[in-house]
Every structure is written in structure tokens, then in C-alpha cells.
Tab-separated table of C-alpha atoms in Angstrom:
chain	number	residue	atom	x	y	z
A	7	MET	CA	-26.919	6.956	2.435
A	8	PRO	CA	-27.519	10.383	0.891
A	9	THR	CA	-26.463	11.219	-2.642
A	10	HIS	CA	-26.012	14.921	-2.110
A	11	ASP	CA	-24.018	17.357	-4.160
A	12	HIS	CA	-23.073	19.966	-1.579
A	13	SER	CA	-19.497	19.889	-0.372
A	14	PRO	CA	-18.524	19.034	3.228
A	15	ALA	CA	-18.148	22.190	5.304
A	16	HIS	CA	-14.433	21.574	5.958
A	17	PRO	CA	-12.982	19.802	2.899
A	18	LEU	CA	-9.363	19.747	4.163
A	19	ALA	CA	-10.386	18.242	7.505
A	20	THR	CA	-12.586	15.764	5.620
A	21	ALA	CA	-9.666	14.770	3.349
A	22	LEU	CA	-7.403	14.315	6.386
A	23	ALA	CA	-10.006	12.140	8.139
A	24	LEU	CA	-10.475	10.100	4.960
A	25	SER	CA	-6.700	9.587	4.714
A	26	LEU	CA	-6.978	7.473	7.877
A	27	GLY	CA	-8.655	4.884	5.625
A	28	ALA	CA	-5.418	4.461	3.678
A	29	ALA	CA	-3.495	4.532	6.982
A	30	VAL	CA	-5.491	1.522	8.213
A	31	ALA	CA	-5.705	-0.331	4.879
A	32	LEU	CA	-1.994	-0.253	4.034
A	33	GLY	CA	0.098	1.590	6.639
A	34	LEU	CA	-1.141	-0.288	9.706
A	35	SER	CA	-2.608	-3.462	8.216
A	36	ARG	CA	0.130	-4.368	5.693
A	37	PHE	CA	3.344	-2.403	6.190
A	38	SER	CA	3.496	-2.783	9.977
A	39	TYR	CA	4.387	-6.431	9.324
A	40	GLY	CA	7.920	-5.477	8.238
A	41	LEU	CA	8.547	-4.436	11.864
A	42	LEU	CA	6.937	-7.592	13.271
A	43	LEU	CA	8.673	-10.070	10.961
A	44	PRO	CA	11.970	-10.297	12.957
A	45	PRO	CA	10.414	-11.042	16.399
A	46	MET	CA	7.767	-13.393	14.929
A	47	ARG	CA	10.392	-15.269	12.891
A	48	ALA	CA	12.671	-15.637	15.930
A	49	ASP	CA	9.851	-16.807	18.235
A	50	LEU	CA	8.065	-19.155	15.804
A	51	GLY	CA	11.184	-20.547	14.072
A	52	TRP	CA	10.150	-19.428	10.573
A	53	SER	CA	12.386	-19.437	7.502
A	54	TYR	CA	12.494	-16.209	5.452
A	55	LEU	CA	10.369	-17.998	2.830
A	56	LEU	CA	7.642	-18.640	5.412
A	57	ALA	CA	7.961	-15.128	6.850
A	58	GLY	CA	7.644	-13.627	3.373
A	59	ALA	CA	4.662	-15.853	2.629
A	60	MET	CA	2.758	-13.969	5.373
A	61	ASN	CA	2.793	-10.883	3.140
A	62	THR	CA	2.073	-13.019	0.078
A	63	PHE	CA	-1.102	-14.270	1.762
A	64	ASN	CA	-2.014	-10.687	2.687
A	65	ALA	CA	-1.584	-9.668	-0.958
A	66	LEU	CA	-3.663	-12.678	-2.063
A	67	GLY	CA	-6.456	-11.468	0.230
A	68	TYR	CA	-6.125	-7.969	-1.235
A	69	PHE	CA	-6.397	-9.430	-4.750
A	70	LEU	CA	-9.570	-11.364	-3.858
A	71	GLY	CA	-11.003	-8.309	-2.098
A	72	ALA	CA	-10.296	-6.094	-5.107
A	73	LEU	CA	-12.191	-8.532	-7.359
A	74	ALA	CA	-15.230	-8.467	-5.038
A	75	THR	CA	-15.224	-4.709	-4.350
A	76	PRO	CA	-17.158	-3.401	-7.411
A	77	ALA	CA	-20.134	-5.719	-6.774
A	78	LEU	CA	-20.127	-4.976	-3.036
A	79	MET	CA	-19.899	-1.259	-3.727
A	80	ARG	CA	-23.029	-1.437	-5.875
A	81	ARG	CA	-24.836	-3.447	-3.215
A	82	LEU	CA	-23.792	-1.654	-0.024
A	83	GLY	CA	-22.725	1.779	-1.216
A	84	VAL	CA	-19.206	3.177	-1.027
A	85	TRP	CA	-19.300	4.603	2.507
A	86	ARG	CA	-20.740	1.458	4.101
A	87	LEU	CA	-18.089	-0.673	2.392
A	88	LEU	CA	-15.347	1.689	3.618
A	89	VAL	CA	-16.490	1.474	7.243
A	90	ALA	CA	-17.226	-2.274	7.124
A	91	GLY	CA	-13.765	-2.917	5.648
A	92	SER	CA	-12.113	-0.772	8.296
A	93	VAL	CA	-13.915	-2.479	11.200
A	94	LEU	CA	-13.120	-5.936	9.784
A	95	ALA	CA	-9.441	-5.047	9.240
A	96	SER	CA	-9.257	-3.823	12.862
A	97	ILE	CA	-10.788	-7.075	14.154
A	98	PHE	CA	-8.390	-9.243	12.138
A	99	MET	CA	-5.437	-7.209	13.457
A	100	LEU	CA	-6.659	-7.786	17.036
A	101	LEU	CA	-7.063	-11.525	16.368
A	102	SER	CA	-3.365	-11.737	15.440
A	103	GLY	CA	-2.581	-10.735	19.002
A	104	LEU	CA	-4.577	-13.647	20.392
A	105	VAL	CA	-3.149	-16.607	18.443
A	106	SER	CA	0.266	-18.133	17.742
A	107	ASP	CA	-0.618	-20.952	15.331
A	108	THR	CA	1.034	-20.317	11.951
A	109	THR	CA	-1.947	-21.563	9.907
A	110	VAL	CA	-4.360	-19.290	11.790
A	111	LEU	CA	-1.975	-16.347	11.346
A	112	PHE	CA	-1.846	-17.003	7.597
A	113	LEU	CA	-5.660	-17.097	7.442
A	114	GLN	CA	-5.800	-13.834	9.379
A	115	ARG	CA	-3.467	-12.185	6.859
A	116	VAL	CA	-5.708	-13.283	3.986
A	117	CYS	CA	-8.808	-11.895	5.727
A	118	ALA	CA	-7.039	-8.629	6.625
A	119	GLY	CA	-5.999	-8.307	2.968
A	120	VAL	CA	-9.602	-8.743	1.775
A	121	ALA	CA	-10.862	-6.115	4.240
A	122	SER	CA	-8.080	-3.653	3.372
A	123	ALA	CA	-8.948	-3.907	-0.343
A	124	PHE	CA	-12.581	-3.045	0.421
A	125	MET	CA	-11.630	0.083	2.321
A	126	PHE	CA	-8.667	1.242	0.224
A	127	ILE	CA	-10.658	1.164	-3.023
A	128	ALA	CA	-13.825	2.617	-1.433
A	129	GLY	CA	-11.752	5.369	0.167
A	130	GLY	CA	-10.170	6.146	-3.204
A	131	VAL	CA	-13.627	6.547	-4.757
A	132	LEU	CA	-14.664	8.948	-1.971
A	133	ALA	CA	-11.389	10.885	-2.331
A	134	ALA	CA	-12.043	11.250	-6.078
A	135	ARG	CA	-15.594	12.405	-5.288
A	136	LEU	CA	-14.257	15.015	-2.842
A	137	GLY	CA	-11.721	16.095	-5.485
A	138	SER	CA	-14.458	16.540	-8.091
A	139	MET	CA	-16.231	18.948	-5.728
A	140	HIS	CA	-13.033	21.020	-5.413
A	141	SER	CA	-11.373	20.753	-8.825
A	142	ARG	CA	-8.714	23.376	-7.980
A	143	HIS	CA	-7.480	21.197	-5.103
A	144	ALA	CA	-8.435	17.792	-6.549
A	145	GLY	CA	-4.849	16.553	-6.917
A	146	PHE	CA	-4.012	17.642	-3.377
A	147	TYR	CA	-7.034	15.951	-1.758
A	148	ILE	CA	-6.594	12.714	-3.717
A	149	GLY	CA	-2.843	12.730	-2.988
A	150	LEU	CA	-3.565	13.356	0.687
A	151	TYR	CA	-5.730	10.238	0.764
A	152	TYR	CA	-3.027	7.976	-0.682
A	153	GLY	CA	-0.426	9.747	1.469
A	154	GLY	CA	-2.400	8.648	4.525
A	155	THR	CA	-0.582	5.317	4.102
A	156	GLY	CA	2.474	7.171	5.400
A	157	PHE	CA	0.647	8.198	8.591
A	158	GLY	CA	0.008	4.492	9.206
A	159	ILE	CA	3.643	3.557	8.553
A	160	ALA	CA	4.902	6.283	10.903
A	161	LEU	CA	2.407	5.268	13.613
A	162	SER	CA	3.482	1.617	13.239
A	163	ALA	CA	7.116	2.655	13.653
A	164	LEU	CA	6.253	4.210	17.022
A	165	LEU	CA	3.669	1.688	18.285
A	166	VAL	CA	5.383	-1.628	17.495
A	167	PRO	CA	8.680	-1.073	19.420
A	168	ALA	CA	6.828	0.445	22.409
A	169	ALA	CA	4.380	-2.489	22.586
A	170	LEU	CA	7.227	-5.016	22.161
A	171	ALA	CA	9.185	-3.393	24.989
A	172	ALA	CA	6.107	-3.463	27.261
A	173	ALA	CA	5.511	-7.138	26.427
A	174	HIS	CA	9.122	-8.058	27.270
A	175	GLU	CA	8.868	-6.069	30.520
A	176	HIS	CA	5.793	-8.082	31.551
A	177	GLY	CA	7.308	-11.410	30.478
A	178	ALA	CA	4.740	-12.126	27.751
A	179	ALA	CA	5.041	-15.600	26.223
A	180	HIS	CA	4.817	-14.197	22.677
A	181	ALA	CA	5.949	-10.575	22.867
A	182	TRP	CA	5.007	-9.889	19.215
A	183	GLN	CA	1.295	-10.371	20.060
A	184	TRP	CA	1.148	-7.091	21.995
A	185	PRO	CA	1.996	-4.924	18.968
A	186	TRP	CA	-0.784	-6.646	16.961
A	187	LEU	CA	-3.234	-5.741	19.738
A	188	ALA	CA	-1.951	-2.154	19.855
A	189	LEU	CA	-2.238	-1.850	16.059
A	190	GLY	CA	-5.783	-3.278	16.142
A	191	ILE	CA	-6.844	-0.695	18.739
A	192	ALA	CA	-5.220	2.068	16.631
A	193	CYS	CA	-7.213	0.833	13.594
A	194	LEU	CA	-10.484	0.983	15.573
A	195	LEU	CA	-9.717	4.533	16.756
A	196	ALA	CA	-8.883	5.610	13.195
A	197	THR	CA	-12.173	4.079	11.990
A	198	ALA	CA	-14.119	6.053	14.601
A	199	ILE	CA	-12.422	9.330	13.611
A	200	MET	CA	-12.892	8.695	9.868
A	201	ALA	CA	-16.487	7.454	9.695
A	202	LEU	CA	-18.603	10.614	10.049
A	203	PRO	CA	-16.446	12.991	7.948
A	204	ALA	CA	-16.285	10.352	5.183
A	205	ARG	CA	-20.104	10.023	5.276
A	206	ALA	CA	-20.429	13.770	4.642
A	207	ILE	CA	-18.858	13.377	1.171
A	208	GLY	CA	-21.907	11.505	-0.099
A	209	GLU	CA	-22.155	8.934	-2.856
A	210	ALA	CA	-21.648	9.715	-6.517
A	211	PRO	CA	-24.991	9.393	-8.302
A	212	ARG	CA	-25.540	5.803	-9.433
A	213	THR	CA	-25.151	5.411	-13.181
A	214	LEU	CA	-26.391	2.593	-15.374
A	215	ASP	CA	-23.671	-0.002	-15.755
A	216	ALA	CA	-22.238	0.640	-19.207
A	217	LYS	CA	-19.878	-1.867	-20.765
A	218	GLN	CA	-16.429	-0.457	-20.067
A	219	ARG	CA	-13.744	-1.167	-22.638
A	220	PHE	CA	-10.084	-1.681	-21.862
A	221	ALA	CA	-7.678	-2.942	-24.512
A	222	TRP	CA	-5.008	-4.820	-22.534
A	223	ARG	CA	-2.730	-5.061	-25.574
A	224	ASP	CA	-2.501	-1.250	-25.883
A	225	PHE	CA	-1.214	-1.006	-22.313
A	226	ALA	CA	0.883	-4.205	-22.212
A	227	PRO	CA	4.297	-2.534	-21.557
A	228	SER	CA	3.050	-0.457	-18.610
A	229	LEU	CA	0.974	-3.343	-17.202
A	230	ALA	CA	4.096	-5.551	-17.288
A	231	GLY	CA	6.154	-2.725	-15.725
A	232	TYR	CA	3.568	-2.302	-12.965
A	233	PHE	CA	3.560	-6.053	-12.265
A	234	MET	CA	7.357	-5.889	-11.763
A	235	PHE	CA	6.888	-2.879	-9.457
A	236	GLY	CA	4.549	-5.017	-7.335
A	237	VAL	CA	7.182	-7.775	-7.190
A	238	GLY	CA	10.032	-5.398	-6.305
A	239	TYR	CA	8.634	-2.837	-3.900
A	240	ILE	CA	6.942	-5.375	-1.585
A	241	GLY	CA	10.242	-7.230	-1.163
A	242	TYR	CA	11.799	-4.053	0.265
A	243	MET	CA	8.841	-3.260	2.528
A	244	THR	CA	8.726	-6.840	3.844
A	245	PHE	CA	12.421	-7.438	4.529
A	246	VAL	CA	14.318	-4.133	4.900
A	247	ILE	CA	13.763	-3.938	8.689
A	248	ALA	CA	14.985	-7.535	9.118
A	249	LEU	CA	18.114	-6.620	7.129
A	250	LEU	CA	18.808	-3.481	9.197
A	251	LYS	CA	18.389	-5.521	12.398
A	252	GLN	CA	20.764	-8.169	11.016
A	253	GLN	CA	23.301	-5.435	10.168
A	254	GLY	CA	23.233	-4.253	13.796
A	255	MET	CA	21.227	-1.034	13.530
A	256	THR	CA	19.891	-0.026	16.973
A	257	PRO	CA	16.128	-0.301	17.666
A	258	ALA	CA	15.927	3.472	18.182
A	259	LEU	CA	17.478	4.149	14.756
A	260	ILE	CA	15.188	1.581	13.105
A	261	THR	CA	12.198	3.431	14.599
A	262	VAL	CA	13.475	6.721	13.179
A	263	PHE	CA	14.179	5.078	9.800
A	264	TYR	CA	10.633	3.725	9.430
A	265	THR	CA	9.068	6.951	10.725
A	266	VAL	CA	11.043	8.974	8.159
A	267	LEU	CA	9.963	6.551	5.419
A	268	GLY	CA	6.318	6.974	6.460
A	269	LEU	CA	6.431	10.776	6.596
A	270	ALA	CA	8.086	10.837	3.156
A	271	VAL	CA	5.045	8.930	1.823
A	272	VAL	CA	2.776	11.723	3.116
A	273	ALA	CA	4.876	14.315	1.267
A	274	SER	CA	5.184	12.298	-1.946
A	275	SER	CA	1.960	13.438	-3.618
A	276	ARG	CA	3.231	17.025	-3.834
A	277	ILE	CA	6.675	16.047	-5.115
A	278	TRP	CA	5.649	14.197	-8.285
A	279	ALA	CA	2.310	15.831	-9.181
A	280	ARG	CA	3.720	17.992	-12.008
A	281	MET	CA	5.527	15.058	-13.640
A	282	LEU	CA	2.350	12.945	-13.576
A	283	ASP	CA	0.447	15.759	-15.299
A	284	ARG	CA	3.170	16.258	-17.928
A	285	TYR	CA	3.855	12.746	-19.258
A	286	GLN	CA	1.071	10.873	-21.040
A	287	GLY	CA	2.882	7.585	-21.789
A	288	GLY	CA	4.851	5.273	-19.494
A	289	GLU	CA	7.600	7.808	-18.743
A	290	SER	CA	6.518	8.523	-15.131
A	291	LEU	CA	6.178	4.820	-14.313
A	292	ALA	CA	9.618	4.151	-15.827
A	293	ILE	CA	11.349	7.024	-13.976
A	294	LEU	CA	9.803	6.149	-10.603
A	295	ASN	CA	10.620	2.432	-10.973
A	296	GLY	CA	14.216	3.350	-11.837
A	297	VAL	CA	14.575	5.604	-8.788
A	298	LEU	CA	13.082	2.905	-6.543
A	299	GLY	CA	15.435	0.258	-7.929
A	300	THR	CA	18.436	2.490	-7.186
A	301	VAL	CA	17.499	3.174	-3.545
A	302	THR	CA	16.331	-0.424	-2.914
A	303	ILE	CA	19.808	-1.760	-3.652
A	304	LEU	CA	21.587	0.642	-1.250
A	305	PRO	CA	20.982	-1.221	2.081
A	306	ALA	CA	22.212	-4.411	0.375
A	307	LEU	CA	25.519	-2.721	-0.498
A	308	THR	CA	26.272	-0.827	2.705
A	309	SER	CA	25.122	-0.495	6.323
A	310	PHE	CA	26.420	3.113	6.503
A	311	VAL	CA	23.567	4.847	8.343
A	312	PRO	CA	23.273	8.055	6.243
A	313	VAL	CA	23.058	5.978	3.026
A	314	VAL	CA	20.470	3.628	4.547
A	315	PHE	CA	18.393	6.617	5.699
A	316	LEU	CA	18.629	8.147	2.224
A	317	SER	CA	17.274	4.858	0.887
A	318	GLY	CA	14.261	4.934	3.243
A	319	LEU	CA	13.562	8.621	2.657
A	320	VAL	CA	13.589	8.364	-1.143
A	321	PHE	CA	11.731	5.030	-1.140
A	322	GLY	CA	8.951	6.571	0.940
A	323	ALA	CA	8.829	9.631	-1.297
A	324	VAL	CA	8.414	7.504	-4.442
A	325	PHE	CA	6.614	4.177	-4.034
A	326	LEU	CA	2.985	5.323	-3.688
A	327	SER	CA	3.481	7.794	-6.533
A	328	VAL	CA	3.994	4.750	-8.776
A	329	VAL	CA	0.375	3.835	-7.968
A	330	ALA	CA	-0.674	7.397	-8.795
A	331	SER	CA	1.281	7.263	-12.082
A	332	THR	CA	-0.875	4.404	-13.404
A	333	THR	CA	-4.046	6.304	-12.472
A	334	ALA	CA	-2.667	9.311	-14.369
A	335	LEU	CA	-1.814	7.074	-17.351
A	336	VAL	CA	-5.407	5.813	-17.483
A	337	ARG	CA	-6.817	9.341	-17.167
A	338	HIS	CA	-4.558	10.607	-19.982
A	339	ASN	CA	-5.313	7.793	-22.420
A	340	LEU	CA	-8.882	6.585	-21.897
A	341	PRO	CA	-12.336	8.197	-21.945
A	342	GLN	CA	-13.848	8.680	-18.486
A	343	ALA	CA	-16.306	5.786	-18.976
A	344	SER	CA	-13.336	3.396	-19.189
A	345	TRP	CA	-11.343	4.732	-16.221
A	346	THR	CA	-12.720	2.178	-13.753
A	347	ALA	CA	-11.942	-0.712	-16.131
A	348	GLY	CA	-8.415	0.639	-16.686
A	349	ILE	CA	-7.658	1.168	-12.995
A	350	SER	CA	-9.045	-2.317	-12.221
A	351	ALA	CA	-6.656	-3.847	-14.783
A	352	TYR	CA	-3.650	-2.127	-13.193
A	353	THR	CA	-4.851	-3.054	-9.685
A	354	THR	CA	-5.047	-6.712	-10.774
A	355	VAL	CA	-1.477	-6.958	-12.135
A	356	PHE	CA	-0.149	-4.983	-9.135
A	357	ALA	CA	-1.832	-7.400	-6.715
A	358	LEU	CA	-0.378	-10.377	-8.603
A	359	GLY	CA	3.112	-8.842	-8.363
A	360	GLN	CA	2.709	-8.392	-4.602
A	361	ILE	CA	1.720	-12.053	-4.283
A	362	VAL	CA	4.901	-13.201	-6.075
A	363	GLY	CA	7.407	-10.758	-4.533
A	364	PRO	CA	7.654	-11.762	-0.839
A	365	ILE	CA	8.001	-15.522	-1.431
A	366	VAL	CA	10.612	-15.054	-4.176
A	367	VAL	CA	12.675	-12.644	-2.054
A	368	GLY	CA	12.200	-14.856	1.042
A	369	TRP	CA	13.344	-17.935	-0.887
A	370	ILE	CA	16.468	-16.071	-2.089
A	371	ALA	CA	17.120	-14.696	1.433
A	372	ASP	CA	17.134	-18.252	2.840
A	373	GLY	CA	20.102	-19.029	0.571
A	374	PRO	CA	23.782	-18.458	1.435
A	375	ALA	CA	23.817	-14.812	0.272
A	376	GLY	CA	20.998	-13.894	2.689
A	377	LEU	CA	18.783	-10.840	2.838
A	378	GLU	CA	21.227	-8.684	0.851
A	379	ARG	CA	20.767	-10.904	-2.225
A	380	GLY	CA	16.981	-10.777	-1.683
A	381	LEU	CA	17.002	-6.975	-1.802
A	382	ILE	CA	19.210	-7.019	-4.903
A	383	ALA	CA	16.564	-9.262	-6.538
A	384	SER	CA	13.895	-6.683	-5.593
A	385	ALA	CA	15.977	-3.931	-7.193
A	386	ILE	CA	16.444	-5.984	-10.390
A	387	ALA	CA	12.659	-6.482	-10.590
A	388	LEU	CA	12.180	-2.699	-10.327
A	389	PHE	CA	14.806	-2.014	-13.034
A	390	ILE	CA	13.071	-4.520	-15.334
A	391	GLY	CA	9.803	-2.718	-14.553
A	392	ALA	CA	11.379	0.600	-15.551
A	393	ALA	CA	12.620	-0.820	-18.874
A	394	LEU	CA	9.198	-2.297	-19.685
A	395	ALA	CA	7.272	0.852	-18.743
A	396	ALA	CA	9.561	3.018	-20.907
A	397	ARG	CA	8.162	1.192	-23.940
A	398	GLN	CA	4.616	2.414	-23.188
A	399	LYS	CA	3.591	5.082	-25.710
A	400	ALA	CA	0.728	7.518	-25.242
A	401	LEU	CA	-2.264	6.357	-27.255
A	402	ALA	CA	-3.298	8.308	-30.345
A	403	THR	CA	-6.767	8.595	-28.783
A	404	ALA	CA	-5.421	10.521	-25.799
A	405	ALA	CA	-7.385	13.665	-25.065
């Protein structure tokens, strides 16, 4: 594909189209599962441990995909990897609507995780490239890309209940299969809308592979804090809908709750941008983990609707900014040649945290204290993450 330097004619429209990559990779492919967990668990007779393991396997796939992405990017180019990942993720989503065997569903979640890693990372590279062409709006365009996850969450909140209702109306044997099919079609449509505008960004010029240095010891507190974020946040996103359903919240209110959470994700990049620019150590990561821990515990303590909605709103407005805070930490403390190595290190520990989180919370939720205790465990993980990240000092070499 071309390696041109001129900017796309409509950079905002291009950034919006590119944000559909994040919508597919995370919003539709991963976070829609929180809505599907209750009907799948009821139909297939799963424990919470088994239901949580579905997201663990998805995170395992993401981890494997993230490891393979740099080599594939060099071989295929960024744009081709983005589109290939998006098409594959769409196909794996559709396949989930055609099977009911637990083992096959687990395999599908692994494959969807691999594909979503390809596209999420490739999309991030293209967003950074678009930002470098428009330095005055770089933060906005990059934030818009990550915020696209929220578009996917909001779309899931609308699609899943509608497809479930239609399936029940038509007496489908496994009503939860229809939402998977609807989500797969939505992913294919998003891919079609995204592909050409994303191609217009062009590739960054290929550079000779220099040995990138990253001293893990220097960043140990924030890496440990980010691992605990991965453990804690994914527990909330996997099980909060099941808890609200268990507490008797109406389907209509659950739809509004998840839509609000998704739209808050879209807005989040603007809310925290100044803080991420200001702090050069682990302060941002610590603050955001602390806020997340506080709102994660709320639905476990009360089913009072305004408090639960506050939890979803604030959670949505914070959790993807934690990802952005580690990118900012790397940018503040490492030379540009080492940024990729630094971001890869944080991506690795984050993926490992996401693998651990759902099975731990699911195992706790199967116990006598139920889902409430599982969410409290998620909150504790986030508070531990905040305490660890607070120990991260800015490096003396920071620019």
C-alpha cells in the first residue's frame, strides 16, 4: 500500500471511521459478552467460573495476537492487518451464532481475541500516524480512536436485547445465538465503512529495526499496577450485567445502563487528557485505578438505580483512559525509539491480568456470597493497582 505523506482530505471523518476498528475489536467482540453471559449461562447450564472463563479465553487469544502483531505488521503492512483482523473477528462472531458446543465456543473466543488484537493494535498505529499529521489535534484523534470502543459497547447494548427478543418471539432453540449473528453482521458493516478511509492514512515509512531498550525494573510499580487493573476491570465488564439482572433490574434499564457506559467511554478521552499531559510518573494510573475501584464496588453494595447508573457512567468515563495513561507514561519517560518496546511491555502485563480476572471473579461468584463478593474482589484488585502505581516515579531521563 502507499507510503504517502499527504493528509486525508477529511481527517475528522477519517478518525471517526478508524474508531470503528476499536468498536469491533473491543466494544462488539469482547464487551458484548457481558450482555450475553446471563442467557448463555442459563441455557447451557454453566457455572460462573465457566462463564468467566469465556472472557479469559478471549483475553488469552488477545495476548497471543498481541505477540504476533509486530511480525505480521512488518510482513503485511498495518492497513492490511487491520482489515484482515476485522474480517476475521466478524467471521468468528458469526460462527458463535451457529454452534452451541461449549468447547467450540471457547475456541471461537480465543480466535476472536487473536483477531481483535491484530486490528486494535494496527488501528492504534494508524491513529498515531493520523495524529502526527495533525499535531494540534493529535490527542483528540488518538482519543477518538480508543473511544470508538464505546460506540461498540453502546451498539451492543441496543442490538443484543433486540435480537434476543426476536429469537424468543420465533421460538429459537438457543435464543442467545441470534445476538451473536447480529453482532457479526454489525462487525462486517463496520469493517466496510472503515476500510477505505483507513487506507487513506498511509503507512509510516519503514525504518530499519533498531534494538529497542526497555528496562522492566525501572517501570516495575506501574507494570504491577497495570496488571492489577487488567484483573479488576475485566471482572466488572464480564459480570456487572449478570449482577444487575440478579438484583431485578428491568431489561430496559439494563440497556440504558450499558448504553450510558458506552457513551461515557467515547467522552473519556477529553475528560482526562490534561491530567495525562501533566503527570510524568504513575500518578495518573494510580488516580484512575482508585476511581475505578470506588465505582466498581457500588453495585455490590446497593441495587439503588441512581447509584448503579453513577457506577456505570464513571466506569465508562475512566477505564480506557487507564490504557491511555500507560501510553502517556511511556511517552514521558522513554526516547521515541523505545516507545514500541515500552507499550508492548504494558500490553503484555495488561493481557495477563485480563486472563486471570474473569476466572478468579467467576470462582468467587460461585461461592455462597455470589456475584457481589466477586465485584468486591475486582474492586480490591483495582485498589491494589492504585497503591502499586503510586510508587512509580518519573525517570530522571524524562524529557
